[in-house]
Short mmCIF file of C-alpha atoms and ligand atoms in Angstrom, two decimals:
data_model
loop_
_atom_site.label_atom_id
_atom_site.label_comp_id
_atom_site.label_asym_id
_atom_site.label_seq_id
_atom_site.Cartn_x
_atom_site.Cartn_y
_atom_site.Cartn_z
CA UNK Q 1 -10.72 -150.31 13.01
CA UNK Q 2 -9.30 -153.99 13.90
CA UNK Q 3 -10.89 -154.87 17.26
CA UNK Q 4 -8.60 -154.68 19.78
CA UNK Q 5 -10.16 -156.81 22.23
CA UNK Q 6 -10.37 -159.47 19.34
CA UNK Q 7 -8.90 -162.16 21.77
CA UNK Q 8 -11.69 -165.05 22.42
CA UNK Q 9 -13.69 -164.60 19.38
CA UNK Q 10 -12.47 -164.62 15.80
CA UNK Q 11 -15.83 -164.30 13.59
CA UNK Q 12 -16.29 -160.40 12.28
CA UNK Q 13 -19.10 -158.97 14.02
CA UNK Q 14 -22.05 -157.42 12.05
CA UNK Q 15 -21.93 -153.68 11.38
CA UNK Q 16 -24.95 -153.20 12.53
CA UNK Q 17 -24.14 -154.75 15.79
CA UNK Q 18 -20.64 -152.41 15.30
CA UNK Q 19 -22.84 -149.03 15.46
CA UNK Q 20 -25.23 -150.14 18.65
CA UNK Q 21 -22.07 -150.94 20.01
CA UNK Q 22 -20.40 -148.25 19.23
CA UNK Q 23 -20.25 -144.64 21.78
CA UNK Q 24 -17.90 -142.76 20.12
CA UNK Q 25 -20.51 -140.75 18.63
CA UNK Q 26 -21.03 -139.09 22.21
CA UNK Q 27 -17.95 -140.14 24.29
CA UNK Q 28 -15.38 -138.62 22.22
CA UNK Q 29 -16.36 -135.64 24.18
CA UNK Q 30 -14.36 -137.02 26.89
CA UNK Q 31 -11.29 -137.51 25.07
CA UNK Q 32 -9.40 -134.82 27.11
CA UNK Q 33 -10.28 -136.54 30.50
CA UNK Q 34 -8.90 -139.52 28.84
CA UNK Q 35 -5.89 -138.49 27.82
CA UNK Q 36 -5.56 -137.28 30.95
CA UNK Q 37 -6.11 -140.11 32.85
CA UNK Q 38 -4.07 -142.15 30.54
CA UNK Q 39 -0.84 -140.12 30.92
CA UNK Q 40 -1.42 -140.41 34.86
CA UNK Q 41 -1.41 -143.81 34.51
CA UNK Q 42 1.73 -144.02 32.40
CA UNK Q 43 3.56 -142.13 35.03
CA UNK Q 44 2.30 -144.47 37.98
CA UNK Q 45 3.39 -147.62 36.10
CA UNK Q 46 6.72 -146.07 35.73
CA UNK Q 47 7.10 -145.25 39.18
CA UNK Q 48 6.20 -148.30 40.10
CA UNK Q 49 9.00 -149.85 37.67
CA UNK Q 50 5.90 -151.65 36.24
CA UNK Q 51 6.99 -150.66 32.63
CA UNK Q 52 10.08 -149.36 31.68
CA UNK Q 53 10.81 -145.22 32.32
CA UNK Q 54 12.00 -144.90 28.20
CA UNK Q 55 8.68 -146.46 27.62
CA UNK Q 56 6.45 -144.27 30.33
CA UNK Q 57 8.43 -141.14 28.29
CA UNK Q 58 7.03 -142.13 24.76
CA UNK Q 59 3.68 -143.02 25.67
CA UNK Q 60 3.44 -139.75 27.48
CA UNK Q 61 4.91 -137.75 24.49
CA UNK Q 62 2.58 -139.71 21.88
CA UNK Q 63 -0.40 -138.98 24.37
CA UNK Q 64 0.72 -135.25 24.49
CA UNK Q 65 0.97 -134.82 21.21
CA UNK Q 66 -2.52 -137.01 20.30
CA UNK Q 67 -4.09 -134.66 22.82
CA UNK Q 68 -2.59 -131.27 20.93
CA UNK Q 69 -3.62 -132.80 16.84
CA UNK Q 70 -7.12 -133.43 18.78
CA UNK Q 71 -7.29 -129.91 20.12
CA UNK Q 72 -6.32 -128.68 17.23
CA UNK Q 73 -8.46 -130.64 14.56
CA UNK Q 74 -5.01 -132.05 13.24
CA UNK Q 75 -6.54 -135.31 14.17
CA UNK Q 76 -10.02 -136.75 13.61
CA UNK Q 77 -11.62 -139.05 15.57
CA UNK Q 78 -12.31 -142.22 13.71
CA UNK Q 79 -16.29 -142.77 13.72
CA UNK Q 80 -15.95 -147.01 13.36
CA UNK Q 81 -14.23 -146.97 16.75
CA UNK Q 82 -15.83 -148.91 19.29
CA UNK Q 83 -15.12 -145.96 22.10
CA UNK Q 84 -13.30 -143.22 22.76
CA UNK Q 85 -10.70 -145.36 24.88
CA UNK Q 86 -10.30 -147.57 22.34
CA UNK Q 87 -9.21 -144.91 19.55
CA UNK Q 88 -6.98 -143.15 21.96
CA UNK Q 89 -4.56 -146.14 22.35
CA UNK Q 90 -5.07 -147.25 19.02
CA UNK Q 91 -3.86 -144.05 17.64
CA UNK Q 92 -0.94 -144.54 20.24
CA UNK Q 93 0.09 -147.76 19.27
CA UNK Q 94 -0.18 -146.56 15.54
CA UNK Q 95 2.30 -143.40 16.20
CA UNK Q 96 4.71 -144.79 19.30
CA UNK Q 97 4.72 -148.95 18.52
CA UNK Q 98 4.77 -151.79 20.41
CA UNK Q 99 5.38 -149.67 24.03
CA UNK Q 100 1.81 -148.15 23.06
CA UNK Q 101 0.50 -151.58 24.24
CA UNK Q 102 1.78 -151.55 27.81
CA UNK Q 103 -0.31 -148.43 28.61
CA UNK Q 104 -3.29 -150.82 29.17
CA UNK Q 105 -1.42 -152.95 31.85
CA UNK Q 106 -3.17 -153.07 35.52
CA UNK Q 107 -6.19 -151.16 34.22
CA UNK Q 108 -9.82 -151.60 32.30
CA UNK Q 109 -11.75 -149.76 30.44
CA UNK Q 110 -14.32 -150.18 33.06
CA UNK Q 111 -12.35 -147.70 35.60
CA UNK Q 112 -11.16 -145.91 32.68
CA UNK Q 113 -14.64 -144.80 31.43
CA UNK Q 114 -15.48 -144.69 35.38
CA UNK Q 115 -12.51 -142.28 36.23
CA UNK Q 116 -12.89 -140.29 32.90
CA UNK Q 117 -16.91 -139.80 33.53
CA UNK Q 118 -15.71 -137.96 37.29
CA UNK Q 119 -13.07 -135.84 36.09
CA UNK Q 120 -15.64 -134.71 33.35
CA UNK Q 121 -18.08 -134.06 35.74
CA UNK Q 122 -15.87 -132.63 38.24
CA UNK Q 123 -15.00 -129.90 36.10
CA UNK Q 124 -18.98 -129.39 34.38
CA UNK Q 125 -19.80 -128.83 38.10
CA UNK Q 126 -17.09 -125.99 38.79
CA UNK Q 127 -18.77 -124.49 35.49
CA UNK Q 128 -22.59 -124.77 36.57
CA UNK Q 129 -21.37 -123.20 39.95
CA UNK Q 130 -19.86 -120.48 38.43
CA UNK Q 131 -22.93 -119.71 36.20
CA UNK Q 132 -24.94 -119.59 39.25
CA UNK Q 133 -22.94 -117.57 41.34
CA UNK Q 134 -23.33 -115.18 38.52
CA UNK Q 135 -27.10 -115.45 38.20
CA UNK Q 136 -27.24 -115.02 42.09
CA UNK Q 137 -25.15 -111.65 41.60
CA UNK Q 138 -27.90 -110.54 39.09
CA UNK Q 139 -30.51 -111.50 41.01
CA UNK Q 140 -29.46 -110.02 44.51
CA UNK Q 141 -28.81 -107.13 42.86
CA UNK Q 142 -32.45 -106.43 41.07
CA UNK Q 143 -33.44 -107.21 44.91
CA UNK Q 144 -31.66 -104.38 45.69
CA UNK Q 145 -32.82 -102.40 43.20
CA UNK Q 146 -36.08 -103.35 44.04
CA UNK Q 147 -36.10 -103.34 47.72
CA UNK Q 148 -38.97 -100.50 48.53
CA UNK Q 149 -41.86 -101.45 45.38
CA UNK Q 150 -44.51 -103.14 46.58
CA UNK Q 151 -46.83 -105.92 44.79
CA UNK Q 152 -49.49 -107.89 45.43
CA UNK Q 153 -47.83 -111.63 47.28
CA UNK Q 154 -50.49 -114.62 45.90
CA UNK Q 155 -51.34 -117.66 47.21
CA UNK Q 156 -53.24 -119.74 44.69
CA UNK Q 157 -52.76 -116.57 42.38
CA UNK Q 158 -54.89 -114.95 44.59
CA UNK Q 159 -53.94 -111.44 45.43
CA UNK Q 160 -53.14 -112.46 49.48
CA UNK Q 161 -50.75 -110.03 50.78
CA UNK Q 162 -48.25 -106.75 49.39
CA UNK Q 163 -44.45 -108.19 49.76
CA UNK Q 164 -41.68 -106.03 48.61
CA UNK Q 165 -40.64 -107.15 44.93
CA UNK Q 166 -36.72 -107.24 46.32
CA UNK Q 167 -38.64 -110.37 48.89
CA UNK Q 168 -40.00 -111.92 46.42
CA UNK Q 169 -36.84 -112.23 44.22
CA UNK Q 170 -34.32 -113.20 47.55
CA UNK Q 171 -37.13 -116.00 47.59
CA UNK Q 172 -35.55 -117.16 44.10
CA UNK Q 173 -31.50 -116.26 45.63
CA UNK Q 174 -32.41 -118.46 48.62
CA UNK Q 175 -33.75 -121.22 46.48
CA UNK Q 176 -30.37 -120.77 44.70
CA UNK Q 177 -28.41 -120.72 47.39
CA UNK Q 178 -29.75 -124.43 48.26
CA UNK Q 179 -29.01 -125.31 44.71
CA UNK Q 180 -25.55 -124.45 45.01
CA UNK Q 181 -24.34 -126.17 47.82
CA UNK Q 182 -26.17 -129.50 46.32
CA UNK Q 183 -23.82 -129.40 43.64
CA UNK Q 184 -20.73 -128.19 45.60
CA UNK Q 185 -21.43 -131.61 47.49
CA UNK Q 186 -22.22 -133.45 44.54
CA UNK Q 187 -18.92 -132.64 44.09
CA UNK Q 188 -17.18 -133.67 47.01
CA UNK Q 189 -18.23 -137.16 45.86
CA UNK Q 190 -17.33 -136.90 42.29
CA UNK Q 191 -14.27 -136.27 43.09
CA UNK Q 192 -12.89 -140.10 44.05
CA UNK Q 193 -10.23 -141.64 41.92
CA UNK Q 194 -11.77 -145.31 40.92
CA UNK Q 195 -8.72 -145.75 38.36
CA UNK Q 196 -7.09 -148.77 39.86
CA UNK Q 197 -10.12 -150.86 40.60
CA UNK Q 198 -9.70 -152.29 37.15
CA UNK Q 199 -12.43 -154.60 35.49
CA UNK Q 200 -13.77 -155.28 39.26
CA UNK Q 201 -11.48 -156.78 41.36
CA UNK Q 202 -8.02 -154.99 41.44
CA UNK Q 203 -5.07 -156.37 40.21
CA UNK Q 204 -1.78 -158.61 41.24
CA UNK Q 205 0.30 -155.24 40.12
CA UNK Q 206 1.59 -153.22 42.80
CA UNK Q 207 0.14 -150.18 41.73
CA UNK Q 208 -0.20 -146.86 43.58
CA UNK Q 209 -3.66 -145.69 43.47
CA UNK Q 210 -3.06 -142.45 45.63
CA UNK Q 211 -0.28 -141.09 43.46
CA UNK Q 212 -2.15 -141.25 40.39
CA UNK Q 213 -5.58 -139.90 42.13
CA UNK Q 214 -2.72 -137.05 43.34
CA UNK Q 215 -1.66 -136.40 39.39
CA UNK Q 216 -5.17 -136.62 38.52
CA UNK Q 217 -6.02 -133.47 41.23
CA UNK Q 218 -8.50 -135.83 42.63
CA UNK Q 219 -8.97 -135.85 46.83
CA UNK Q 220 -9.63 -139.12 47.74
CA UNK Q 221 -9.12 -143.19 46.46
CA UNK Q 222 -12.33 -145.40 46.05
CA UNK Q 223 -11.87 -148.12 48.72
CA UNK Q 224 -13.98 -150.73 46.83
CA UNK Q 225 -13.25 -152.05 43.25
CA UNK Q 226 -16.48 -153.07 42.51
CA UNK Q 227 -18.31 -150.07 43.42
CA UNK Q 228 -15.53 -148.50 42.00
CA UNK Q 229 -16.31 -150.06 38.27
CA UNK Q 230 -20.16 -149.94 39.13
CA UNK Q 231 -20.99 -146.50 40.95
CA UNK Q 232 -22.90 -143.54 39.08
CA UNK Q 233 -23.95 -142.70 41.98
CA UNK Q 234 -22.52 -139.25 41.87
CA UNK Q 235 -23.67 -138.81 38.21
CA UNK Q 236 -27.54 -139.45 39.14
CA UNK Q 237 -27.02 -137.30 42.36
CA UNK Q 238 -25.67 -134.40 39.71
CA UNK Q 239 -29.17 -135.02 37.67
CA UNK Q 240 -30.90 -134.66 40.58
CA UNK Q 241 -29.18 -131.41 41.49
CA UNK Q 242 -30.15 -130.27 37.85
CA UNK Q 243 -33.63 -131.22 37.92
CA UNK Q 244 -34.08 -129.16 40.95
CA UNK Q 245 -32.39 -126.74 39.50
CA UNK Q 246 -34.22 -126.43 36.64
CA UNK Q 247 -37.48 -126.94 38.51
CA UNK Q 248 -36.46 -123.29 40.22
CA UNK Q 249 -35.86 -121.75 36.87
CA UNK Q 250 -39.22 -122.90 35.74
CA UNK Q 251 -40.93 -121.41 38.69
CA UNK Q 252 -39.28 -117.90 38.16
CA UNK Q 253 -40.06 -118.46 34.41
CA UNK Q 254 -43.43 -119.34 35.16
CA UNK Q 255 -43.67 -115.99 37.11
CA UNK Q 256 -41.97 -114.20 34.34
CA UNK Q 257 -44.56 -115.04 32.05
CA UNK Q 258 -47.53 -113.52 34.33
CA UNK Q 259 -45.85 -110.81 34.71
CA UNK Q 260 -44.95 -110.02 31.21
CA UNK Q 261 -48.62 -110.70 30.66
CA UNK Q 262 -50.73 -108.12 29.41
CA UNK Q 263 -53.20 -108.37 32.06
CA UNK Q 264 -50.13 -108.71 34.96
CA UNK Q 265 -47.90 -105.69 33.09
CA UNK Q 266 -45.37 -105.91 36.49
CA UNK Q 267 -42.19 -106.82 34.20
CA UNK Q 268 -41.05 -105.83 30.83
CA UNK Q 269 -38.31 -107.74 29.33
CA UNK Q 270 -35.71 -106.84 27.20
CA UNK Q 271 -36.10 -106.84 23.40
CA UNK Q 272 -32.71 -109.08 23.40
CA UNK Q 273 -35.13 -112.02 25.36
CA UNK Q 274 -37.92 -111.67 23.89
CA UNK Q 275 -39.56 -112.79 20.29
CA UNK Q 276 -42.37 -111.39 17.75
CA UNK Q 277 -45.25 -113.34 16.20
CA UNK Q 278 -44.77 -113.96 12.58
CA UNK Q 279 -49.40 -112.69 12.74
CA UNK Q 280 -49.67 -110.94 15.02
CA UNK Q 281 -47.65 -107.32 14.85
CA UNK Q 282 -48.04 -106.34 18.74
CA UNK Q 283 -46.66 -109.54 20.42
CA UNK Q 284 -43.88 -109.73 22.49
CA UNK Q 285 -43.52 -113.27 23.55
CA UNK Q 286 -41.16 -113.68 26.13
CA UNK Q 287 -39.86 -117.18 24.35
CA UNK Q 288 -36.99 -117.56 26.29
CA UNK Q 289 -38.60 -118.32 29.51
CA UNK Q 290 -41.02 -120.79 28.12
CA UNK Q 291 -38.34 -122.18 26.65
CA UNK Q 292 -35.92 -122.56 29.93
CA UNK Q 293 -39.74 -124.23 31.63
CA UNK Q 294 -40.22 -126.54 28.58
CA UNK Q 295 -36.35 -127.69 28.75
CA UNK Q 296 -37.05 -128.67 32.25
CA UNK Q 297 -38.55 -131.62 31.19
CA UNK Q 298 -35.86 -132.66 29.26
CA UNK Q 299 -33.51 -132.32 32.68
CA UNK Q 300 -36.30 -134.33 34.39
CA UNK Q 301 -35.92 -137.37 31.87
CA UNK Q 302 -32.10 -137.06 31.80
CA UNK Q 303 -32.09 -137.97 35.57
CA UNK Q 304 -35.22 -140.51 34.99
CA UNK Q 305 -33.00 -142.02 32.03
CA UNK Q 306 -29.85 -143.22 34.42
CA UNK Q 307 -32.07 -144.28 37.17
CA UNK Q 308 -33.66 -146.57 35.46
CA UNK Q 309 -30.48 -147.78 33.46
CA UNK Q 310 -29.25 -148.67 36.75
CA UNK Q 311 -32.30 -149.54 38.78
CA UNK Q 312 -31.48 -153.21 37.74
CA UNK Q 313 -27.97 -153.59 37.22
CA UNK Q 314 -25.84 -156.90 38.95
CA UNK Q 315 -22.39 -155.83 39.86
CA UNK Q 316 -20.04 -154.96 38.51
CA UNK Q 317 -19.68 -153.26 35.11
CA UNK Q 318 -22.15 -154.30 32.76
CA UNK Q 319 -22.94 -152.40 29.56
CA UNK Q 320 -25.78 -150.60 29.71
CA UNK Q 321 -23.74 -148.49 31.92
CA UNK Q 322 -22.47 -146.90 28.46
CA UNK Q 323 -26.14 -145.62 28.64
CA UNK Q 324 -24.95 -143.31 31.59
CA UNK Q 325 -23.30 -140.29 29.13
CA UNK Q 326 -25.76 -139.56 27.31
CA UNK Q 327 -27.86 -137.64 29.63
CA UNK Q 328 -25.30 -136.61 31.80
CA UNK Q 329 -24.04 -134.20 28.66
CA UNK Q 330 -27.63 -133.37 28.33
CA UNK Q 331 -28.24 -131.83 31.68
CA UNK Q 332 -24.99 -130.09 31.03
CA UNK Q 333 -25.66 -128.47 27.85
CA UNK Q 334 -29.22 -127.84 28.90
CA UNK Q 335 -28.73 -125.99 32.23
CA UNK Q 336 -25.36 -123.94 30.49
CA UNK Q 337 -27.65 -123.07 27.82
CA UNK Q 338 -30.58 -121.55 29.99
CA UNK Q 339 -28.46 -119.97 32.72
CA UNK Q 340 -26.43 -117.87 29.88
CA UNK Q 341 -29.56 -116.69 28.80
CA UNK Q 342 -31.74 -116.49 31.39
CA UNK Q 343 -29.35 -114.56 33.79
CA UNK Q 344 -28.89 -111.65 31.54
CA UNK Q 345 -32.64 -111.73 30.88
CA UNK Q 346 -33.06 -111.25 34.79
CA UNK Q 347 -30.54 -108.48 34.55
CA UNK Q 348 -32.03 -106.70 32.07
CA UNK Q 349 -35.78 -107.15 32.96
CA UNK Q 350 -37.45 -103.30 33.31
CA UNK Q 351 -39.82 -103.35 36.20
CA UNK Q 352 -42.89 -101.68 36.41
CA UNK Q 353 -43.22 -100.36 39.62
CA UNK Q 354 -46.54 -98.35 39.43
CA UNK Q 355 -47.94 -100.99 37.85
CA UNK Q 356 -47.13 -103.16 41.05
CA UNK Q 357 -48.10 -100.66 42.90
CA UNK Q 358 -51.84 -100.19 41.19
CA UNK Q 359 -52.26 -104.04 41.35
CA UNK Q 360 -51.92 -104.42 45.20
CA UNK Q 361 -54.40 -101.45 46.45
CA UNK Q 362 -57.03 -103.10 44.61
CA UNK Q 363 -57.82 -107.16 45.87
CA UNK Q 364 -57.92 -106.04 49.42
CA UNK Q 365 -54.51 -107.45 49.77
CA UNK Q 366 -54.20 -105.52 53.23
CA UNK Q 367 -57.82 -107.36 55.00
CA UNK Q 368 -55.37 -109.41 57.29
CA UNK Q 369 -54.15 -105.87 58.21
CA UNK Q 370 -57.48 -104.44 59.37
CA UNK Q 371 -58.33 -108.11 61.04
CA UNK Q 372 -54.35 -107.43 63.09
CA UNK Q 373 -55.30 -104.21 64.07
CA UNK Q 374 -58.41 -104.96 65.48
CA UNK Q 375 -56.41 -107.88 67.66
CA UNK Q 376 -53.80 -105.20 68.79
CA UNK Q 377 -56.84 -103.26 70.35
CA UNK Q 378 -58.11 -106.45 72.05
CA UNK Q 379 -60.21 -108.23 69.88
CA UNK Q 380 -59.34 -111.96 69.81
CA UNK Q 381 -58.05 -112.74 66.12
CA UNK Q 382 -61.17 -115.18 64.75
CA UNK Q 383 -63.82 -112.35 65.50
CA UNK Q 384 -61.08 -109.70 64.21
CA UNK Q 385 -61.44 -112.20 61.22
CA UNK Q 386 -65.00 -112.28 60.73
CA UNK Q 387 -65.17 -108.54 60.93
CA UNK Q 388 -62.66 -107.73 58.35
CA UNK Q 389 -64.21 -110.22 55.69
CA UNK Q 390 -67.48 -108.56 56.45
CA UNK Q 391 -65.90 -105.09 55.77
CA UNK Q 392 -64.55 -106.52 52.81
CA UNK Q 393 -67.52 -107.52 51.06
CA UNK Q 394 -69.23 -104.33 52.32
CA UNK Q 395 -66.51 -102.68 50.41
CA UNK Q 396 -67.44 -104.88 47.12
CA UNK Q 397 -71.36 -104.68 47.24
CA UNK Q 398 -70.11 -100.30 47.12
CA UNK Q 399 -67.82 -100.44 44.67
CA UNK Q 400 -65.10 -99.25 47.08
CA UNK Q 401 -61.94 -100.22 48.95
CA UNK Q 402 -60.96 -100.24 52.55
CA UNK Q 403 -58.93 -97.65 52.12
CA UNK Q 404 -62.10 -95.27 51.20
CA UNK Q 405 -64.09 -96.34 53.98
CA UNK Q 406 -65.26 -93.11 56.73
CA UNK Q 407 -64.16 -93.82 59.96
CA UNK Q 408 -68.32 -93.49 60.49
CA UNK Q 409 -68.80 -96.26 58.55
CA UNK Q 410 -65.54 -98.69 59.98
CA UNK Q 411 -67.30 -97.86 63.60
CA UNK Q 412 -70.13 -99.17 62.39
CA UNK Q 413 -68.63 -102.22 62.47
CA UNK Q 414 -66.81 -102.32 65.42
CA UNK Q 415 -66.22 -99.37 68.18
CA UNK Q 416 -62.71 -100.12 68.47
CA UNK Q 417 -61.43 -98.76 64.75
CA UNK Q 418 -60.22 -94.91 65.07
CA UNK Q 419 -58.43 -92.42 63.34
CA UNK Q 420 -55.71 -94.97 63.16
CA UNK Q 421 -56.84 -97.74 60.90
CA UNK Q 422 -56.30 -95.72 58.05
CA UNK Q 423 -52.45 -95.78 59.28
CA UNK Q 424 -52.69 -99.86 60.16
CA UNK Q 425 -53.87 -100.36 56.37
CA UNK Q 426 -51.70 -98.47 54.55
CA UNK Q 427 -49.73 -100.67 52.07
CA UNK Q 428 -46.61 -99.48 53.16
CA UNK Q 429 -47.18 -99.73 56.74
CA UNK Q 430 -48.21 -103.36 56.04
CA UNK Q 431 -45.39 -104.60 54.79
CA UNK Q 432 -42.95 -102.55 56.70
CA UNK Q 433 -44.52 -103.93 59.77
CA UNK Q 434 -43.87 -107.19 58.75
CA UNK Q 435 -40.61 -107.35 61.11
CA UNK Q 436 -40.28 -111.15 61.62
CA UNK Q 437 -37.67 -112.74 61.00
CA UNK Q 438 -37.84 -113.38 57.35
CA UNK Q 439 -40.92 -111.30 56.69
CA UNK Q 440 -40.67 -108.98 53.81
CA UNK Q 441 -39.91 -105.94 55.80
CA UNK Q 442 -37.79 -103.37 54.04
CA UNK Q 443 -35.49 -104.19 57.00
CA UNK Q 444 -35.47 -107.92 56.79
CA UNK Q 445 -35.10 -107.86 52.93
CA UNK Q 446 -32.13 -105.91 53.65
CA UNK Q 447 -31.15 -108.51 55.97
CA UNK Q 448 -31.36 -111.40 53.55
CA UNK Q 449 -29.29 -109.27 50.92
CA UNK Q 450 -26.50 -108.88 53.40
CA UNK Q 451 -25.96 -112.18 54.23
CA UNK Q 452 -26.11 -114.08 50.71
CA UNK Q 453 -23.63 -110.79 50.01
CA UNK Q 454 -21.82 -111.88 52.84
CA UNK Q 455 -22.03 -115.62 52.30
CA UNK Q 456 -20.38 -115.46 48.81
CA UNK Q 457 -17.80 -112.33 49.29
CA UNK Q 458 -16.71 -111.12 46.37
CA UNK Q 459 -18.50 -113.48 43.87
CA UNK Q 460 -21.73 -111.93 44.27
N1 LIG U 501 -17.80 -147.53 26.02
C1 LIG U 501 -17.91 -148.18 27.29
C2 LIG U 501 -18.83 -147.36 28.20
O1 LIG U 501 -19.09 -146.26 27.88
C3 LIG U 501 -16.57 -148.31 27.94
C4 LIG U 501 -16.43 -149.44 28.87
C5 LIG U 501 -16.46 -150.71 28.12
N2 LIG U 501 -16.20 -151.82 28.95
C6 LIG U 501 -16.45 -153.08 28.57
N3 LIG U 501 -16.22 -154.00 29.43
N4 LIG U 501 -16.97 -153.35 27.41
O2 LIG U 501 -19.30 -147.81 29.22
#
């Protein structure tokens, strides 16, 4: 393809140096947005009687119909184009004429590639959020589902206290919650027209930025041209909504893989999630969560990549800024690619209750219990304490648990236990009396269901 910016320079330039040049390898995936945002721009010119109206009407028709052969595979994009901009009005100018060349007129393709960048993102972002409303559906309702079984609640996987399973997974739809109003901001400030800032400085047309923002279904204008040109901002903001994202996914996969453990046995995944071992005839590797934790890394890098693309940057467009794509469409396919399969993994997981249930009445998971019931009958809470962990490694040294212990033998240790311990330690007890406010009470699990339910109506 003849360079079109040929205007200084008249020497070929090297292939080589034509293919590191080159982005059309990855940008052509915004050739939608830039059609778009070309055919916005058409109209404003018109309107503002900077080209003629016949003109505006072929250039829109040509970009219509370049749009439709694209769509529609009539239409290859040329590989030796320098960019996705570049092709699009080359094609024009091939198919309309001469009026194909007044489409570039008060513009750059430094706000182009800006502008086309947001509206891609824009529209990624409504995707991701609808993925994640639907995981957050699947996982409020397993909560639900799972609202009464009790398992063991670690800290440092340490058995440390029974916690309803249906708490433990609103811990993963609150975590959720958080990630989804990140991005719905994210969005607020992806969606800024920049068209109209031009190569950095504006132009001496009298152009009207806020009608072609309004064509463009964008909210607001960006009031400086440089930042305009030079902002990613919004697109490092999105990685960093991913990478958290992702980081949350990783966690729950993390979990998923203890539980699917042998040794664990809490979960059992479906048979559509999980894998075999090409040796070994009794695995069942649950590959998709390691998977969705390994991939996290990738997410990680994307945002690490633009960050330090831009970390040095002077103003105004320079171009290692054509570095920015690359791992925004990264993060993009990454995260669509886990949630599809990781939500209907969640959805389908079996959960072993009794399993659950066997785990937390051994590891003396209910020792802060006995130490709380000795404080309701007076006994400050350190010596309540001591006296517990004593009973506790009674309990080991016999080969028994709390639960076993004679009321003979718990008076032995202090005169305050009665008939009533036996009530205080009971697993069910302990986590039902767990009232607070966003304790894992039956109650307060119910609470937390209710108002995510409530939070995103009929969408989850
Ligand atoms: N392909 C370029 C990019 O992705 C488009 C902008 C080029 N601008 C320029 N002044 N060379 O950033």
């Amino acid at each position: 393809m003849k360079k079109m910016w040929a205007g200084r320079t008249a020497g070929e330039t090297d292939h080589f140096a034509d293919d590191f040049n080159s982005s059309i390898r990855f940008d052509q995936r915004l050739y939608e947005q830039d059609i778009r945002g070309s055919i916005a721009h058409a109209e404003m010119l018109s309107a503002q009687k900077i080209i003629p109206e016949s003109a505006k009407n072929h250039i829109v028709a040509g970009l219509e119909d370049i749009l439709s052969d694209l769509q529609e595979g009539v239409l290859e994009v040329d590989p030796s184009a320098e960019d996705i901009h570049m092709f699009v009005e080359q094609v024009l100018t091939e198919r309309i004429g001469e009026e194909g060349k007044m489409l570039h007129t008060a513009r750059s393709r430094n706000d182009q590639v800006a502008l086309d960048l947001r509206l891609y993102l824009k529209a990624e972002i409504d995707e991701i959020l609808f993925r994640l409303r639907r995981l957050l559906r699947v996982i409020v309702d397993q909560a639900e589902k799972e609202k009464n079984t009790i398992l063991p609640g670690y800290t440092h996987l340490q058995r440390a206290q029974p916690v309803l399973f249906g708490h433990h997974l609103m811990a993963y739809a609150m975590m959720l919650d958080r990630d989804i109003s990140r991005l719905e901001d994210t969005r607020k400030r992806t969606d800024v027209s920049v068209i109209g800032s031009c190569a950095l400085a504006g132009t001496t047309y009298d152009t009207d930025r806020g009608l072609e923002a309004s064509l463009l279904g964008l909210s607001r204008v960006g009031e400086n041209s440089m930042d305009g040109v030079s902002d990613r901002d919004f697109a490092a903001e999105f990685l960093f909504d991913c990478s958290v994202l992702m980081m949350h996914l990783s966690r729950f996969s993390e979990e998923i893989l203890l539980w699917t453990s042998w040794e664990f046995g809490f979960v059992e995944l479906d048979d559509r999630y999980t894998t075999g071992s090409s040796i070994m005839p009794q695995k069942k590797n649950s590959d998709m969560a390691e998977l969705v934790r390994g991939k996290t890394g990738r997410v990680y890098g994307d945002l690490m990549t633009l960050l330090t693309v831009l970390k040095g940057l002077p103003l105004a467009y320079n171009k290692d800024m054509q570095e920015d794509k690359e791992p925004v469409f990264d993060a993009v396919d990454t995260i669509t690619m886990c949630l599809d399969v990781f939500t209907p993994m969640i959805a389908t997981m079996k959960v072993r209750r009794e399993n659950m249930k066997k785990a937390a009445q051994k590891g003396f998971i209910n020792a802060t219990d006995l130490a709380d019931y000795l404080t309701r009958k007076g006994m400050p809470f350190r010596d309540a304490y001591k006296i517990s962990g004593k009973m506790v490694s009674w309990c080991m040294e016999h080969g028994t648990v709390l639960e076993e212990v004679s009321l003979d033998r718990y008076r032995e240790f202090s005169a305050l236990f009665d008939e009533d311990v036996y009530d205080a330690i009971d697993l069910e007890n302990c986590v039902n009396r767990r009232i607070s406010e966003g304790g894992t009470s039956a109650s307060s699990v119910e609470r937390q269901i209710a108002l995510i339910r409530k939070k995103y109506e009929g969408d989850v």
